Amino acid sequence: VGKKDSINYEIVPYAVFTSPQLASVGLTEKQQMERYKTCLCRTIQLEMIPKALVTKHTEGLFTMSANPKTEAIEGVHIVAPNASELIAEAMILVTNKNTIDDVTDSIPMFPTLSEGIKYVALSYKNDISKLSCCV
């Protein structure tokens, strides 16, 4: 009683049903630059994801932005087949303020496009082109 509900629009995902799909949640690189005057951001091409290579659908990317001080994930943006479904995992990461290390310590199903979220997190501290296919 007396509580006012509000919506934090930074954690509401959206999708554009193009081919490939675009899905997004949280801060963009531009918004991070405006907020922090720096961007702790990484982008990887879809061709780095084994599942994309297997299906021959390599057009797209995963982008992640993290808080420059805490490394909490503040945004994930995906251009890929089924990006509208992949963004659900990213929404949870942003909502719960999970860190880059939380994601790199996870074990995603192999081979899936959702591995892209782990790969983009790994790219903060590793050259992912030198990793084995099944990190």
mmCIF file of C-alpha atoms in Angstrom:
data_model
loop_
_atom_site.group_PDB
_atom_site.id
_atom_site.type_symbol
_atom_site.label_atom_id
_atom_site.label_comp_id
_atom_site.label_asym_id
_atom_site.label_seq_id
_atom_site.Cartn_x
_atom_site.Cartn_y
_atom_site.Cartn_z
ATOM 1 C CA VAL A 1 0.000 0.000 0.000
ATOM 2 C CA GLY A 2 1.364 3.382 -0.966
ATOM 3 C CA LYS A 3 4.130 1.800 -3.043
ATOM 4 C CA LYS A 4 4.624 3.305 -6.482
ATOM 5 C CA ASP A 5 5.660 0.889 -9.184
ATOM 6 C CA SER A 6 8.150 2.055 -11.760
ATOM 7 C CA ILE A 7 9.978 0.587 -14.705
ATOM 8 C CA ASN A 8 13.732 0.657 -15.146
ATOM 9 C CA TYR A 9 13.879 0.975 -18.924
ATOM 10 C CA GLU A 10 17.585 0.099 -18.931
ATOM 11 C CA ILE A 11 16.699 -3.544 -18.248
ATOM 12 C CA VAL A 12 13.803 -3.882 -20.682
ATOM 13 C CA PRO A 13 14.945 -5.835 -23.755
ATOM 14 C CA TYR A 14 13.733 -5.191 -27.271
ATOM 15 C CA ALA A 15 14.064 -6.917 -30.615
ATOM 16 C CA VAL A 16 13.733 -6.078 -34.281
ATOM 17 C CA PHE A 17 12.607 -9.068 -36.314
ATOM 18 C CA THR A 18 14.812 -8.591 -39.339
ATOM 19 C CA SER A 19 17.086 -11.228 -40.807
ATOM 20 C CA PRO A 20 19.307 -11.557 -38.877
ATOM 21 C CA GLN A 21 17.449 -10.293 -35.833
ATOM 22 C CA LEU A 22 18.610 -7.408 -33.657
ATOM 23 C CA ALA A 23 18.065 -7.594 -29.891
ATOM 24 C CA SER A 24 19.271 -5.310 -27.164
ATOM 25 C CA VAL A 25 19.155 -4.697 -23.428
ATOM 26 C CA GLY A 26 20.918 -2.101 -21.309
ATOM 27 C CA LEU A 27 23.447 0.575 -22.102
ATOM 28 C CA THR A 28 24.940 1.068 -25.537
ATOM 29 C CA GLU A 29 28.534 2.151 -26.116
ATOM 30 C CA LYS A 30 27.314 5.709 -26.721
ATOM 31 C CA GLN A 31 25.353 5.738 -23.459
ATOM 32 C CA GLN A 32 28.377 4.421 -21.570
ATOM 33 C CA MET A 33 30.543 7.196 -23.029
ATOM 34 C CA GLU A 34 27.959 9.780 -21.968
ATOM 35 C CA ARG A 35 27.665 8.339 -18.453
ATOM 36 C CA TYR A 36 31.282 7.427 -17.656
ATOM 37 C CA LYS A 37 33.345 9.271 -20.304
ATOM 38 C CA THR A 38 34.804 5.864 -21.139
ATOM 39 C CA CYS A 39 33.502 2.585 -22.490
ATOM 40 C CA LEU A 40 34.362 -0.841 -21.176
ATOM 41 C CA CYS A 41 32.901 -2.436 -24.299
ATOM 42 C CA ARG A 42 33.716 -5.395 -26.508
ATOM 43 C CA THR A 43 32.344 -6.649 -29.806
ATOM 44 C CA ILE A 44 32.869 -10.007 -31.456
ATOM 45 C CA GLN A 45 31.734 -11.145 -34.874
ATOM 46 C CA LEU A 46 29.290 -14.020 -35.111
ATOM 47 C CA GLU A 47 31.836 -15.958 -37.182
ATOM 48 C CA MET A 48 33.761 -16.516 -33.903
ATOM 49 C CA ILE A 49 30.941 -18.726 -32.570
ATOM 50 C CA PRO A 50 31.223 -22.429 -33.511
ATOM 51 C CA LYS A 51 27.440 -22.853 -33.940
ATOM 52 C CA ALA A 52 27.375 -19.998 -36.468
ATOM 53 C CA LEU A 53 30.106 -21.729 -38.456
ATOM 54 C CA VAL A 54 28.244 -25.058 -38.372
ATOM 55 C CA THR A 55 24.996 -23.492 -39.591
ATOM 56 C CA LYS A 56 26.794 -21.180 -42.037
ATOM 57 C CA HIS A 57 24.921 -18.169 -40.597
ATOM 58 C CA THR A 58 27.903 -16.017 -39.690
ATOM 59 C CA GLU A 59 26.520 -12.542 -40.367
ATOM 60 C CA GLY A 60 26.124 -10.703 -37.070
ATOM 61 C CA LEU A 61 27.779 -9.757 -33.805
ATOM 62 C CA PHE A 62 27.629 -9.672 -30.012
ATOM 63 C CA THR A 63 28.451 -6.474 -28.117
ATOM 64 C CA MET A 64 28.766 -6.129 -24.350
ATOM 65 C CA SER A 65 29.278 -3.072 -22.162
ATOM 66 C CA ALA A 66 30.355 -3.311 -18.530
ATOM 67 C CA ASN A 67 30.723 -0.828 -15.710
ATOM 68 C CA PRO A 68 34.321 0.478 -15.867
ATOM 69 C CA LYS A 69 34.766 0.225 -12.071
ATOM 70 C CA THR A 70 32.853 -2.901 -11.071
ATOM 71 C CA GLU A 71 32.846 -4.842 -14.371
ATOM 72 C CA ALA A 72 29.095 -5.441 -13.891
ATOM 73 C CA ILE A 73 27.448 -6.041 -17.253
ATOM 74 C CA GLU A 74 25.317 -3.043 -18.185
ATOM 75 C CA GLY A 75 24.390 -3.817 -21.782
ATOM 76 C CA VAL A 76 24.303 -6.594 -24.369
ATOM 77 C CA HIS A 77 23.402 -6.092 -28.024
ATOM 78 C CA ILE A 78 23.080 -8.948 -30.496
ATOM 79 C CA VAL A 79 22.675 -9.208 -34.247
ATOM 80 C CA ALA A 80 22.164 -12.885 -35.031
ATOM 81 C CA PRO A 81 19.597 -15.508 -35.933
ATOM 82 C CA ASN A 82 17.203 -15.816 -32.971
ATOM 83 C CA ALA A 83 18.692 -12.785 -31.213
ATOM 84 C CA SER A 84 15.242 -12.112 -29.746
ATOM 85 C CA GLU A 85 15.551 -15.371 -27.809
ATOM 86 C CA LEU A 86 19.218 -14.959 -26.913
ATOM 87 C CA ILE A 87 18.611 -11.569 -25.279
ATOM 88 C CA ALA A 88 16.688 -13.172 -22.389
ATOM 89 C CA GLU A 89 19.936 -14.461 -20.852
ATOM 90 C CA ALA A 90 21.513 -11.039 -21.264
ATOM 91 C CA MET A 91 18.519 -9.377 -19.588
ATOM 92 C CA ILE A 92 19.085 -11.534 -16.492
ATOM 93 C CA LEU A 93 22.812 -10.674 -16.460
ATOM 94 C CA VAL A 94 22.079 -6.935 -16.651
ATOM 95 C CA THR A 95 19.216 -7.091 -14.124
ATOM 96 C CA ASN A 96 21.295 -9.034 -11.588
ATOM 97 C CA LYS A 97 24.421 -6.923 -12.159
ATOM 98 C CA ASN A 98 26.468 -10.009 -12.990
ATOM 99 C CA THR A 99 30.112 -9.323 -13.788
ATOM 100 C CA ILE A 100 32.317 -10.264 -16.706
ATOM 101 C CA ASP A 101 33.906 -12.941 -14.490
ATOM 102 C CA ASP A 102 30.480 -14.383 -13.641
ATOM 103 C CA VAL A 103 29.916 -14.974 -17.343
ATOM 104 C CA THR A 104 33.389 -16.321 -18.092
ATOM 105 C CA ASP A 105 32.985 -18.797 -15.223
ATOM 106 C CA SER A 106 29.751 -20.132 -16.751
ATOM 107 C CA ILE A 107 29.449 -23.249 -18.899
ATOM 108 C CA PRO A 108 27.028 -22.700 -21.799
ATOM 109 C CA MET A 109 25.591 -25.489 -23.906
ATOM 110 C CA PHE A 110 27.810 -26.391 -26.886
ATOM 111 C CA PRO A 111 27.271 -25.741 -29.743
ATOM 112 C CA THR A 112 24.749 -22.904 -29.400
ATOM 113 C CA LEU A 113 24.594 -19.275 -30.429
ATOM 114 C CA SER A 114 24.134 -18.379 -26.760
ATOM 115 C CA GLU A 115 27.846 -19.149 -26.354
ATOM 116 C CA GLY A 116 28.325 -15.740 -27.959
ATOM 117 C CA ILE A 117 27.556 -14.103 -24.616
ATOM 118 C CA LYS A 118 30.402 -16.018 -22.992
ATOM 119 C CA TYR A 119 32.721 -15.400 -25.930
ATOM 120 C CA VAL A 120 32.182 -11.637 -25.816
ATOM 121 C CA ALA A 121 32.834 -11.699 -22.042
ATOM 122 C CA LEU A 122 35.991 -13.755 -22.617
ATOM 123 C CA SER A 123 37.184 -11.161 -25.131
ATOM 124 C CA TYR A 124 37.760 -8.666 -22.297
ATOM 125 C CA LYS A 125 40.738 -10.661 -21.031
ATOM 126 C CA ASN A 126 41.588 -13.108 -23.839
ATOM 127 C CA ASP A 127 42.292 -13.199 -27.537
ATOM 128 C CA ILE A 128 39.333 -15.399 -28.427
ATOM 129 C CA SER A 129 40.776 -16.226 -31.835
ATOM 130 C CA LYS A 130 43.335 -18.376 -29.976
ATOM 131 C CA LEU A 131 40.832 -20.297 -27.826
ATOM 132 C CA SER A 132 39.753 -23.846 -28.525
ATOM 133 C CA CYS A 133 36.312 -24.307 -30.025
ATOM 134 C CA CYS A 134 34.771 -25.497 -26.774
ATOM 135 C CA VAL A 135 35.691 -23.017 -24.052
#
